[in-house]
Amino acid sequence: MESVWREEVKIRRREPLPGDMEIPVVVIGAGLAGILTAYYLKQAGVRAIVLEADRVGSGQTKNTTAKITSQHNLIYGQIIRMFGSRMAEHYASANESAIREYEKLISEKGIDCDFVRCPAYLYSRTETQLLKQEADAAGTLGIAATFETECELPFRVAGVTKFENQARFHPLKFLSAIAEETEVYEQTKVLKIEGTKVETARGTITAGHIVFAAHFPFVNVPGYYFARMYQERSYVTALEGAKRPEGMYLGIDPDGLSFRTCGNLLLLGGGSHRTGLNQGNKPSGGCRYEALRARAQEIYPGCREVLKWSAQDCMTLDGLPYIGRFSARKPNWYVATGFGKWGMTTSMVSARILTAMIDGQECPEADIFSPQRHFTAQAAKKLATHGAHTVKGLAKHILPCGNKKITENCPHMGCRLEWNPDEESYDCPCHGSRFDREGHLIDGPAQTDCKIRKMQE
């Protein structure tokens, strides 16, 4: 189940790491965040190499819906309440600047990646007050946002919050072009990191700075990101014969959908759930794609599915990314993770912040993204919920499982894996690692494969 982006772009192969090195900066992960970080460091005169376990763009970047937007669901009123107006302004400014930086970079380098400026909307079929409040909050922070009651969607809405001058693009066309200006080593999996040493099967690198940009940090201590994040899956179907809107849309209702035009296709997204927690975990037959197809036919009768795929997103306890120093105990380690559903914009934000930090430049906007920011009441509530899921997952491995085909427990921290019938994968409900039918690793933070075994008759 490849995305529309993978169908259209083949990124050239790179060689593996040739052996031991000493280098100013090592970036782990050749997705959009890692490649952009290496690119901007190079622009600042700092040599950085990127290590990738698989191929450039083979992780989460290839599965995005590729919206470049400062509109991140109902977030601005929440940030103002949790952190105050100044830090909320930093969040808004960083994301608005990211859109402009993409446009500037694409224009200057003549990158053909289908970049289009367009409005982004939040919509609801029943709610108006929350949408009005979000428009007002965003407006106080300098974003061109309005509440309206009419939109392009082919069904009735109670209202929409409109953000002007947002954007969309083809992420792999862009990534392929920018990666040409960076030093990347593929098929080079990082095995262990100690201090300034990055150990791989291809050699050991000594680095002044180490950047973790591989989606979910695989190092558990320090940082404890496994306790501060969980992962969600969501699903996309690419449709022919459906009316394509100019703007991008996201529903705030429990059954809300995502709409985004891509050439002659409409990308319809939805069905989000915590990874490893699936409705009706059965060995065969799924429900997420079927539900999405049913909604598609309801809204666009006669449309046809061309492609389908899913995405996996790291969700933080307070809904904001972790960008900055990995831990107070490791001043030369940095992290970019917890992007939620907004990885394209946040990848650019990450690259700019981490480049400034490593290059010793001032970056006032870094405060709202800092992994060491203060712990809020909302985060405490999420931590309790997240902890309950983890305890349940850890406890399962000591319970009888019956005579059925199962996998071993997740090699990350031992949680019992659950079957995802939509993706035909074994997923970890604790931290989101995923494995195929044969136990081969698909997504981290696990680092190794997980075997399949059979219970005794």
mmCIF file of N, CA and C in Angstrom, residues 8 59 78 116 230 232 237 260 319 376 381 403 412:
data_model
loop_
_atom_site.group_PDB
_atom_site.id
_atom_site.type_symbol
_atom_site.label_atom_id
_atom_site.label_comp_id
_atom_site.label_asym_id
_atom_site.label_seq_id
_atom_site.Cartn_x
_atom_site.Cartn_y
_atom_site.Cartn_z
ATOM 1 N N GLU A 8 5.032 8.223 -7.649
ATOM 2 C CA GLU A 8 5.491 9.187 -8.648
ATOM 3 C C GLU A 8 6.989 9.503 -8.581
ATOM 4 N N GLY A 59 10.698 6.588 5.612
ATOM 5 C CA GLY A 59 9.939 6.551 6.865
ATOM 6 C C GLY A 59 8.592 7.228 6.742
ATOM 7 N N GLN A 78 -5.530 26.858 23.210
ATOM 8 C CA GLN A 78 -4.945 25.935 24.189
ATOM 9 C C GLN A 78 -3.544 26.374 24.587
ATOM 10 N N VAL A 116 1.810 24.865 -3.895
ATOM 11 C CA VAL A 116 0.669 25.729 -4.157
ATOM 12 C C VAL A 116 0.258 26.408 -2.852
ATOM 13 N N TYR A 230 3.059 8.830 22.626
ATOM 14 C CA TYR A 230 2.478 7.603 22.092
ATOM 15 C C TYR A 230 2.325 7.826 20.590
ATOM 16 N N GLU A 232 -0.072 7.351 16.891
ATOM 17 C CA GLU A 232 -1.397 7.176 16.307
ATOM 18 C C GLU A 232 -1.262 6.799 14.834
ATOM 19 N N THR A 237 -7.367 7.541 1.590
ATOM 20 C CA THR A 237 -7.741 6.950 0.316
ATOM 21 C C THR A 237 -7.669 8.038 -0.743
ATOM 22 N N ARG A 260 -7.905 17.034 0.786
ATOM 23 C CA ARG A 260 -6.757 17.727 0.196
ATOM 24 C C ARG A 260 -6.626 17.300 -1.254
ATOM 25 N N GLY A 319 0.490 18.045 23.230
ATOM 26 C CA GLY A 319 0.126 18.354 21.856
ATOM 27 C C GLY A 319 1.128 19.183 21.092
ATOM 28 N N THR A 376 2.403 20.539 32.088
ATOM 29 C CA THR A 376 1.087 21.133 32.312
ATOM 30 C C THR A 376 0.108 20.127 32.912
ATOM 31 N N LYS A 381 -2.596 14.653 32.812
ATOM 32 C CA LYS A 381 -3.767 13.809 32.546
ATOM 33 C C LYS A 381 -3.471 12.813 31.435
ATOM 34 N N ASN A 403 -4.510 -21.095 22.255
ATOM 35 C CA ASN A 403 -3.856 -21.702 21.110
ATOM 36 C C ASN A 403 -4.083 -20.858 19.870
ATOM 37 N N HIS A 412 11.125 -3.753 22.122
ATOM 38 C CA HIS A 412 11.464 -2.439 22.681
ATOM 39 C C HIS A 412 11.411 -2.476 24.199
#
